[in-house]
């Protein structure tokens, strides 16, 4: 079995922030889950979106050539994902040579299939969105997301006949051949399709920092078309055709709610025009907010995941994101919330259970683990919940088992049993160890580092002391 999962690729006009991290961590959990649970061959792709007017302008403001600027910032994104222990198989950059070749090949294929035409377009271009907006979408004459006035442009472009595919796309979504979660987002896409969808420009004439159209070098590929094709390049379309054949179509695109139209309408249209299969699924998350406001560079309220990871550890950051925010909805995050989860659920809950058990094993059983019994609370449901994007519910289930372990120790008082009933002592410790083993197994996709430490402790490779797993943070 194969499982190909991707995240959105981030714009590099700023440093990675915790909002970008959210879907990356969720996708990582799903990638790890599929590797463990179904032993699937997983391909997990993430990366950076580097071309276009927005990035060119930003590089210029810094006095750098766009490529040089992109090299620096892409490195920062990759390092951040490494700090969060993301198990991606490839970090794709849209300036990678095989991606450039793939974009050109796909567009030539679409042209040969007769779905491109030349035209002229007049409209309002929002550089922040890298997209044309309509009058209706503006608030007081400015883009409501970026608070900037869009440019009025008239330009020659090549257009894709999206309209030739809208009916087919609608059918695929209705038949669940292309699944969209959650249901509200699926309905949103279906209603957009019912309203009818205009053809889109796939190239722009005055944007130098981009991929040239092979047959019209005065034009570069529209940055969204360039970016979407990363999912095909990343599977090996040009660099490894055998791998591409194995993994395409993508099983799941993990994206935020602001880019649904691109992924659920424009992307399938590009693929159908190129005679390629459409993805099997798209899962859509909400925004991380700070004090109720969307976290974004333009609003200046960003949180650096590296700072939180350095202070509390990457597992704590992963835990906060997936426990605190309900998938599909917006959710507020803050350092206070992270600290509360860290001190409560992690240190006092899980950390305490692990250190109590390992200390008692050392004291009463010479560190040897009594024969492990079946876990009192089996946690298979946690896998199912995570697999259907109910991450917070999966974690709640796992923490019910953590609470059971701590309560079971309190109730049975093994330190007293050590004097009165050594047989029962062994049984109680083995029951708690079995539960902890089950907890570690189900926790592994979420908190890989912690799960590995618990596994080692349970195999007697290492004794975990109090506060060792989640030390006090000042
Ligand atoms: N470059 C495009 C995506 C191209 S995919 C072929 C883009 N980049 S982005 O940097 O603006 O956003 C990348 C991802 O991060 C998107 O899925 C977006 O929804 C997500 N987030 C950006 N800010 C966010 C929050 N504050 N909260 C949660 N996710 C948000 O769009």
Coordinates of C-alpha atoms and ligand atoms in Angstrom, one line a residue:
X1 CA 0.0 0.0 0.0
X2 CA 1.2 3.5 -0.7
X3 CA 0.2 6.8 0.9
X4 CA 1.3 10.1 -0.7
X5 CA 0.7 13.2 1.6
X6 CA 1.6 16.8 1.0
X7 CA 1.4 20.1 2.8
X8 CA 1.0 23.6 1.3
X9 CA 4.3 25.0 0.3
X10 CA 5.0 28.3 2.2
X11 CA 5.8 31.7 0.8
X12 CA 9.2 32.8 1.8
X13 CA 8.5 36.5 2.3
X14 CA 9.1 36.1 6.0
X15 CA 10.2 33.6 8.6
X16 CA 8.3 30.4 9.3
X17 CA 5.7 31.0 12.0
X18 CA 3.6 28.8 14.2
X19 CA 0.6 29.2 11.8
X20 CA 2.7 27.5 9.0
X21 CA 3.7 24.8 11.4
X22 CA 0.2 23.6 12.2
X23 CA -0.6 21.7 9.0
X24 CA 3.0 20.5 8.8
X25 CA 2.8 18.8 12.2
X26 CA -0.7 17.4 11.4
X27 CA 0.6 16.0 8.1
X28 CA 3.6 14.5 9.9
X29 CA 1.3 12.7 12.4
X30 CA -0.6 11.2 9.5
X31 CA 2.6 10.2 7.6
X32 CA 3.9 8.5 10.8
X33 CA 0.6 6.9 11.5
X34 CA 0.4 5.4 8.0
X35 CA 4.0 4.1 8.2
X36 CA 3.3 2.4 11.6
X37 CA -0.2 1.3 11.4
X38 CA -0.6 0.1 7.8
X39 CA 3.1 -0.3 7.0
X40 CA 2.3 1.8 4.0
X41 CA 5.0 3.1 1.7
X42 CA 4.7 6.8 2.6
X43 CA 5.8 9.7 0.6
X44 CA 5.6 12.9 2.6
X45 CA 6.3 16.2 0.8
X46 CA 6.7 19.7 2.1
X47 CA 8.6 22.7 0.8
X48 CA 8.7 26.4 -0.2
X49 CA 6.9 28.5 -2.8
X50 CA 9.6 30.9 -4.1
X51 CA 8.6 32.6 -7.3
X52 CA 6.4 35.5 -8.2
X53 CA 6.1 39.3 -7.8
X54 CA 5.7 39.2 -4.0
X55 CA 8.9 37.4 -3.3
X56 CA 10.8 39.4 -6.0
X57 CA 9.7 42.6 -4.3
X58 CA 10.7 41.3 -0.9
X59 CA 14.1 40.2 -2.0
X60 CA 14.7 43.6 -3.7
X61 CA 13.7 45.4 -0.4
X62 CA 16.5 43.4 1.3
X63 CA 18.9 44.3 -1.5
X64 CA 19.3 40.7 -2.6
X65 CA 18.9 38.7 -5.8
X66 CA 15.8 36.6 -5.5
X67 CA 17.6 33.3 -5.8
X68 CA 20.1 34.3 -3.1
X69 CA 17.3 35.4 -0.9
X70 CA 15.3 32.2 -1.6
X71 CA 18.3 30.1 -0.7
X72 CA 18.6 31.7 2.7
X73 CA 14.9 31.7 3.6
X74 CA 14.2 28.2 2.3
X75 CA 17.0 27.0 4.6
X76 CA 15.3 28.6 7.5
X77 CA 12.0 26.8 6.8
X78 CA 13.7 23.4 6.4
X79 CA 15.6 23.9 9.6
X80 CA 12.4 24.8 11.4
X81 CA 10.7 21.6 10.2
X82 CA 13.7 19.6 11.3
X83 CA 13.5 21.2 14.7
X84 CA 9.8 20.1 14.9
X85 CA 11.0 16.5 13.9
X86 CA 8.9 16.4 10.7
X87 CA 9.6 13.2 8.9
X88 CA 9.3 14.6 5.4
X89 CA 10.8 12.6 2.5
X90 CA 11.5 15.6 0.3
X91 CA 11.7 19.3 0.9
X92 CA 10.8 20.7 -2.5
X93 CA 11.7 24.2 -3.6
X94 CA 9.9 25.7 -6.6
X95 CA 13.4 26.9 -7.8
X96 CA 14.6 23.2 -7.9
X97 CA 15.6 22.4 -11.5
X98 CA 13.4 19.2 -11.7
X99 CA 10.4 21.3 -10.6
X100 CA 11.1 23.9 -13.3
X101 CA 11.3 21.2 -15.9
X102 CA 8.1 19.5 -14.6
X103 CA 6.2 22.8 -14.8
X104 CA 7.3 23.3 -18.4
X105 CA 6.4 19.8 -19.4
X106 CA 3.0 19.8 -17.8
X107 CA 2.1 23.1 -19.4
X108 CA 3.3 21.9 -22.8
X109 CA 1.1 18.8 -22.3
X110 CA -1.9 21.0 -21.5
X111 CA -1.2 23.1 -24.5
X112 CA -0.9 20.1 -26.8
X113 CA -4.2 18.8 -25.4
X114 CA -5.9 22.1 -26.5
X115 CA -6.8 23.6 -23.2
X116 CA -4.8 26.9 -23.4
X117 CA -5.6 30.1 -25.3
X118 CA -4.2 33.6 -25.4
X119 CA -6.1 36.6 -24.2
X120 CA -6.1 39.9 -22.5
X121 CA -7.2 40.5 -18.9
X122 CA -8.0 43.6 -17.0
X123 CA -8.4 43.2 -13.3
X124 CA -7.4 44.0 -9.7
X125 CA -4.2 42.1 -8.7
X126 CA -3.5 41.6 -5.0
X127 CA 0.2 40.9 -4.7
X128 CA -0.3 39.6 -1.1
X129 CA -2.7 36.9 -2.5
X130 CA -0.8 36.5 -5.7
X131 CA -4.3 36.5 -7.3
X132 CA -6.8 38.7 -9.1
X133 CA -9.6 39.8 -6.8
X134 CA -13.1 41.1 -7.7
X135 CA -14.5 44.4 -6.6
X136 CA -16.9 42.5 -4.4
X137 CA -14.1 41.0 -2.4
X138 CA -12.7 44.4 -1.4
X139 CA -13.6 46.2 1.8
X140 CA -13.4 50.0 1.5
X141 CA -11.3 49.6 -1.6
X142 CA -8.6 47.4 0.0
X143 CA -7.9 43.7 0.3
X144 CA -9.4 42.6 3.6
X145 CA -6.6 40.2 4.4
X146 CA -3.6 42.3 3.4
X147 CA -5.1 45.8 3.9
X148 CA -3.5 46.9 0.7
X149 CA -5.1 48.4 -2.4
X150 CA -4.8 45.9 -5.4
X151 CA -3.1 47.0 -8.6
X152 CA -5.3 47.7 -11.6
X153 CA -3.6 45.7 -14.4
X154 CA -4.3 45.0 -18.1
X155 CA -2.1 42.4 -19.5
X156 CA -1.8 39.6 -22.1
X157 CA -1.9 36.2 -20.6
X158 CA -2.3 32.5 -21.5
X159 CA -5.5 31.1 -20.1
X160 CA -6.6 27.7 -19.0
X161 CA -10.1 26.5 -19.9
X162 CA -11.1 25.7 -16.3
X163 CA -14.7 25.9 -17.5
X164 CA -14.2 22.7 -19.5
X165 CA -13.7 20.7 -16.3
X166 CA -16.0 22.2 -13.7
X167 CA -18.8 19.7 -14.3
X168 CA -16.3 16.8 -14.1
X169 CA -14.8 18.2 -10.9
X170 CA -18.2 18.6 -9.3
X171 CA -19.1 15.0 -10.1
X172 CA -15.8 13.7 -8.7
X173 CA -16.4 15.6 -5.4
X174 CA -20.0 14.4 -5.2
X175 CA -19.0 10.8 -5.8
X176 CA -16.2 11.2 -3.2
X177 CA -13.6 10.3 -5.8
X178 CA -12.1 13.6 -4.6
X179 CA -12.9 13.8 -0.9
X180 CA -12.9 17.1 0.9
X181 CA -13.0 17.4 4.7
X182 CA -14.7 18.8 6.6
X183 CA -18.2 18.7 5.1
X184 CA -18.7 22.5 5.3
X185 CA -15.6 23.0 3.1
X186 CA -16.9 20.4 0.6
X187 CA -20.2 22.2 0.4
X188 CA -18.3 25.5 0.0
X189 CA -16.5 24.1 -3.1
X190 CA -19.6 22.6 -4.5
X191 CA -21.4 25.9 -4.3
X192 CA -18.5 27.7 -5.9
X193 CA -18.7 25.2 -8.8
X194 CA -22.4 25.6 -9.2
X195 CA -22.0 29.4 -9.5
X196 CA -19.7 28.7 -12.5
X197 CA -15.9 29.3 -12.5
X198 CA -14.0 31.6 -14.8
X199 CA -11.0 30.5 -16.8
X200 CA -7.7 31.5 -15.2
X201 CA -4.5 33.1 -16.4
X202 CA -1.7 30.6 -16.2
X203 CA 1.1 33.1 -17.2
X204 CA 2.0 36.7 -16.6
X205 CA 4.0 39.0 -18.8
X206 CA 5.7 41.4 -16.3
X207 CA 6.9 39.0 -13.6
X208 CA 10.6 38.2 -14.2
X209 CA 11.2 35.9 -11.1
X210 CA 9.4 32.8 -12.4
X211 CA 9.5 29.9 -14.8
X212 CA 9.5 31.0 -18.5
X213 CA 6.7 29.5 -20.6
X214 CA 8.6 27.3 -23.0
X215 CA 6.8 28.6 -26.1
X216 CA 6.5 32.2 -25.1
X217 CA 9.6 33.4 -23.3
X218 CA 8.1 36.8 -22.6
X219 CA 5.8 35.2 -20.1
X220 CA 6.4 33.4 -16.8
X221 CA 4.2 30.9 -15.3
X222 CA 1.6 32.3 -12.9
X223 CA 2.9 31.6 -9.4
X224 CA -0.1 29.6 -8.2
X225 CA 0.1 27.2 -11.2
X226 CA 3.9 26.9 -10.6
X227 CA 3.3 26.2 -6.9
X228 CA 0.5 23.6 -7.4
X229 CA 2.5 21.6 -9.8
X230 CA 5.1 21.0 -6.9
X231 CA 2.9 18.1 -5.9
X232 CA 3.6 16.4 -9.2
X233 CA 7.3 17.3 -9.3
X234 CA 7.8 16.2 -5.7
X235 CA 6.5 12.7 -6.5
X236 CA 9.2 12.4 -9.2
X237 CA 7.4 13.3 -12.5
X238 CA 10.7 14.3 -14.1
X239 CA 13.3 13.1 -11.6
X240 CA 12.0 9.6 -11.0
X241 CA 9.2 8.5 -13.3
X242 CA 8.9 5.0 -11.6
X243 CA 8.4 6.7 -8.2
X244 CA 5.8 9.0 -9.8
X245 CA 3.9 6.1 -11.2
X246 CA 3.8 4.4 -7.8
X247 CA 2.7 7.4 -5.8
X248 CA 0.4 9.5 -8.1
X249 CA -2.4 10.5 -7.5
X250 CA -1.7 12.2 -4.1
X251 CA -3.8 10.6 -1.4
X252 CA -4.1 13.7 0.7
X253 CA -3.3 17.5 0.4
X254 CA -3.3 19.1 3.9
X255 CA -4.1 22.9 3.5
X256 CA -5.5 25.9 5.2
X257 CA -9.0 27.3 4.6
X258 CA -7.7 30.3 2.6
X259 CA -6.5 28.2 -0.3
X260 CA -9.4 25.8 -1.0
X261 CA -10.3 27.3 -4.3
X262 CA -6.8 26.7 -5.6
X263 CA -6.6 23.1 -4.4
X264 CA -10.2 21.9 -5.0
X265 CA -11.0 23.6 -8.3
X266 CA -8.0 25.0 -10.1
X267 CA -5.6 22.1 -9.2
X268 CA -8.0 19.4 -10.4
X269 CA -8.6 21.4 -13.6
X270 CA -4.8 21.6 -14.3
X271 CA -4.4 17.9 -13.8
X272 CA -7.4 17.0 -15.9
X273 CA -6.2 19.3 -18.7
X274 CA -2.8 17.5 -18.5
X275 CA -4.6 14.1 -18.6
X276 CA -3.4 13.2 -15.1
X277 CA -5.5 11.8 -12.2
X278 CA -6.9 14.2 -9.6
X279 CA -5.9 13.8 -5.9
X280 CA -8.0 11.5 -3.7
X281 CA -8.4 13.9 -0.8
X282 CA -8.0 17.4 0.6
X283 CA -8.2 18.1 4.3
X284 CA -8.7 21.7 5.4
X285 CA -7.8 23.3 8.7
X286 CA -8.7 26.7 10.2
X287 CA -6.4 29.5 11.4
X288 CA -4.2 29.8 14.4
X289 CA -5.0 33.0 16.0
X290 CA -3.3 35.2 18.6
X291 CA -5.7 37.1 20.9
X292 CA -8.5 36.3 18.4
X293 CA -6.6 37.6 15.3
X294 CA -5.2 35.5 12.5
X295 CA -1.4 35.1 12.9
X296 CA 0.3 36.5 9.9
X297 CA 3.3 38.4 8.8
X298 CA 1.2 41.3 7.6
X299 CA -0.5 41.7 11.0
X300 CA 2.9 41.5 12.8
X301 CA 1.7 39.0 15.5
X302 CA 3.7 36.0 14.5
X303 CA 5.2 33.4 16.9
X304 CA 8.4 31.6 16.0
X305 CA 8.1 27.9 16.5
X306 CA 11.8 27.6 17.0
X307 CA 11.6 29.7 20.1
X308 CA 8.9 27.6 21.6
X309 CA 10.6 24.4 20.7
X310 CA 13.9 25.5 22.2
X311 CA 12.1 26.4 25.4
X312 CA 9.6 23.6 25.8
X313 CA 10.8 20.9 23.4
X314 CA 9.4 20.0 20.0
X315 CA 7.0 17.4 21.4
X316 CA 5.3 20.1 23.6
X317 CA 4.8 22.3 20.6
X318 CA 3.4 19.4 18.5
X319 CA 1.1 18.5 21.5
X320 CA -0.2 22.1 21.9
X321 CA -1.1 22.5 18.3
X322 CA -3.0 19.3 18.0
X323 CA -4.6 19.2 21.4
X324 CA -5.6 22.9 21.7
X325 CA -7.0 23.5 18.2
X326 CA -9.9 21.5 16.8
X327 CA -9.1 20.5 13.2
X328 CA -11.2 22.5 10.8
X329 CA -11.8 25.3 13.2
X330 CA -9.8 28.4 14.2
X331 CA -8.0 28.2 17.5
X332 CA -6.2 30.6 19.7
X333 CA -2.6 29.8 20.9
X334 CA -0.3 31.5 23.3
X335 CA 2.7 30.8 25.4
X336 CA 0.5 30.7 28.5
X337 CA -1.5 27.9 26.9
X338 CA 1.6 26.1 25.9
X339 CA 2.9 26.4 29.5
X340 CA -0.3 25.2 31.0
X341 CA -0.4 22.1 28.7
X342 CA 3.3 21.5 29.4
X343 CA 3.0 21.7 33.2
X344 CA -0.4 20.0 33.4
X345 CA -0.9 17.2 30.7
X346 CA 2.7 16.6 30.0
X347 CA 4.8 17.0 33.2
X348 CA 2.2 16.3 35.9
X349 CA 0.3 13.8 33.8
X350 CA 2.4 11.7 31.5
X351 CA 5.9 12.6 32.9
X352 CA 4.7 11.8 36.4
X353 CA 3.3 8.4 35.4
X354 CA 6.5 7.5 33.6
X355 CA 8.8 8.5 36.4
X356 CA 6.7 6.9 39.1
X357 CA 6.6 3.6 37.3
X358 CA 10.2 3.5 36.4
X359 CA 11.3 4.4 39.9
X360 CA 9.1 1.7 41.4
X361 CA 10.4 -0.8 38.9
X362 CA 13.9 0.1 39.9
X363 CA 13.2 0.0 43.6
X364 CA 11.0 -3.1 43.8
X365 CA 12.0 -5.2 40.7
X366 CA 15.6 -4.3 40.2
X367 CA 14.7 -2.4 37.1
X368 CA 13.3 -5.6 35.4
X369 CA 9.9 -5.2 33.8
X370 CA 7.4 -7.7 35.0
X371 CA 5.7 -9.7 32.3
X372 CA 3.5 -7.2 30.5
X373 CA -0.3 -7.9 30.4
X374 CA -2.8 -6.5 28.0
X375 CA -3.5 -2.8 28.5
X376 CA -6.4 -2.0 30.7
X377 CA -7.6 0.6 28.2
X378 CA -6.9 -0.4 24.6
X379 CA -6.3 2.7 22.5
X380 CA -6.9 1.5 18.9
X381 CA -9.6 4.2 18.7
X382 CA -6.8 6.8 18.9
X383 CA -5.5 5.7 15.6
X384 CA -8.9 5.9 14.0
X385 CA -9.6 9.3 15.4
X386 CA -6.2 10.7 14.2
X387 CA -6.8 9.1 10.8
X388 CA -10.0 11.0 10.5
X389 CA -8.4 14.3 11.6
X390 CA -9.9 14.3 15.1
X391 CA -6.4 14.8 16.6
X392 CA -7.5 16.5 19.8
X393 CA -10.0 13.6 20.5
X394 CA -7.2 11.0 19.9
X395 CA -5.1 12.9 22.5
X396 CA -7.9 13.1 24.9
X397 CA -8.4 9.3 24.7
X398 CA -4.7 8.8 25.3
X399 CA -4.7 11.0 28.3
X400 CA -7.7 9.1 29.8
X401 CA -5.3 6.2 29.9
X402 CA -2.6 8.4 31.5
X403 CA -5.0 9.4 34.2
X404 CA -6.0 5.8 34.7
X405 CA -2.4 4.9 35.2
X406 CA -1.8 7.6 37.8
X407 CA -5.0 6.8 39.7
X408 CA -4.3 3.1 39.6
X409 CA -1.0 3.7 41.3
X410 CA -2.6 6.0 43.9
X411 CA -5.3 3.4 44.6
X412 CA -3.1 0.4 44.9
X413 CA -0.2 2.0 46.7
X414 CA 2.6 -0.3 45.4
X415 CA 5.0 1.0 48.1
X416 CA 2.7 -0.6 50.7
X417 CA 2.2 -3.7 48.7
X418 CA 5.9 -4.1 48.7
X419 CA 5.7 -4.9 52.4
X420 CA 2.4 -6.8 52.4
X421 CA 1.8 -8.5 49.1
X422 CA 4.7 -8.9 46.6
X423 CA 2.7 -10.9 44.2
X424 CA 0.0 -8.2 43.9
X425 CA 2.8 -5.6 43.7
X426 CA 4.2 -7.3 40.6
X427 CA 0.8 -7.6 39.1
X428 CA -0.1 -3.9 39.6
X429 CA 3.2 -2.7 38.2
X430 CA 2.9 -5.0 35.2
X431 CA -0.6 -3.6 34.5
X432 CA 0.6 -0.1 34.6
X433 CA 3.6 -1.0 32.4
X434 CA 1.2 -2.5 29.9
X435 CA -0.9 0.6 29.8
X436 CA 2.1 2.8 29.4
X437 CA 3.4 0.6 26.6
X438 CA 0.1 1.1 24.8
X439 CA 0.2 4.8 25.5
X440 CA 3.7 5.1 24.0
X441 CA 2.7 3.1 20.9
X442 CA -0.3 5.3 20.2
X443 CA 1.5 8.5 21.1
X444 CA 4.4 7.8 18.7
X445 CA 3.0 9.7 15.7
X446 CA 2.2 12.7 17.8
X447 CA 5.2 12.9 20.2
X448 CA 7.9 10.8 18.6
X449 CA 10.7 11.8 21.0
X450 CA 8.7 11.2 24.2
X451 CA 7.3 7.9 22.8
X452 CA 10.8 6.7 22.1
X453 CA 12.1 7.6 25.6
X454 CA 9.2 5.7 27.1
X455 CA 9.9 2.7 24.9
X456 CA 13.5 2.7 26.1
X457 CA 12.5 3.0 29.7
X458 CA 10.1 0.1 29.4
X459 CA 12.8 -2.0 27.9
X460 CA 15.0 -1.2 30.8
X461 CA 17.4 0.6 28.5
X462 CA 17.1 3.8 30.5
X463 CA 15.4 4.8 33.7
X464 CA 13.4 8.0 33.3
X465 CA 13.7 10.2 36.5
X466 CA 11.1 12.7 37.8
X467 CA 11.2 15.8 35.5
X468 CA 13.5 14.1 33.1
X469 CA 10.9 13.9 30.3
X470 CA 9.5 17.4 30.8
X471 CA 11.9 19.4 32.9
X472 CA 10.8 22.6 34.7
X473 CA 10.8 25.6 32.3
X474 CA 11.4 29.0 33.9
Ligands
LIG1 N1 2.3 29.5 -1.1 C1 0.9 29.3 -0.9 C2 0.5 27.8 -1.0 C3 0.9 27.1 -2.2 S1 0.5 25.4 -2.1 C4 0.6 24.8 -3.6 C5 0.5 29.9 0.5 N2 1.6 30.1 1.3 S2 1.4 30.7 2.8 O1 2.7 30.7 3.3 O2 0.6 31.9 2.8 O3 0.6 29.6 3.6 C6 1.0 28.3 3.7 C7 0.0 27.4 4.5 O4 0.1 27.9 5.8 C8 -1.4 27.5 4.0 O5 -2.0 26.2 4.1 C9 -2.0 28.5 5.0 O6 -3.4 28.3 5.2 C10 -1.2 28.2 6.3 N3 -1.3 29.3 7.2 C11 -0.7 30.5 7.1 N4 -1.0 31.2 8.2 C12 -1.8 30.5 9.0 C13 -2.3 30.6 10.3 N5 -2.2 31.8 11.0 N6 -2.9 29.6 10.9 C14 -3.0 28.3 10.3 N7 -2.5 28.1 9.1 C15 -2.1 29.3 8.3 O7 -0.6 30.1 0.7

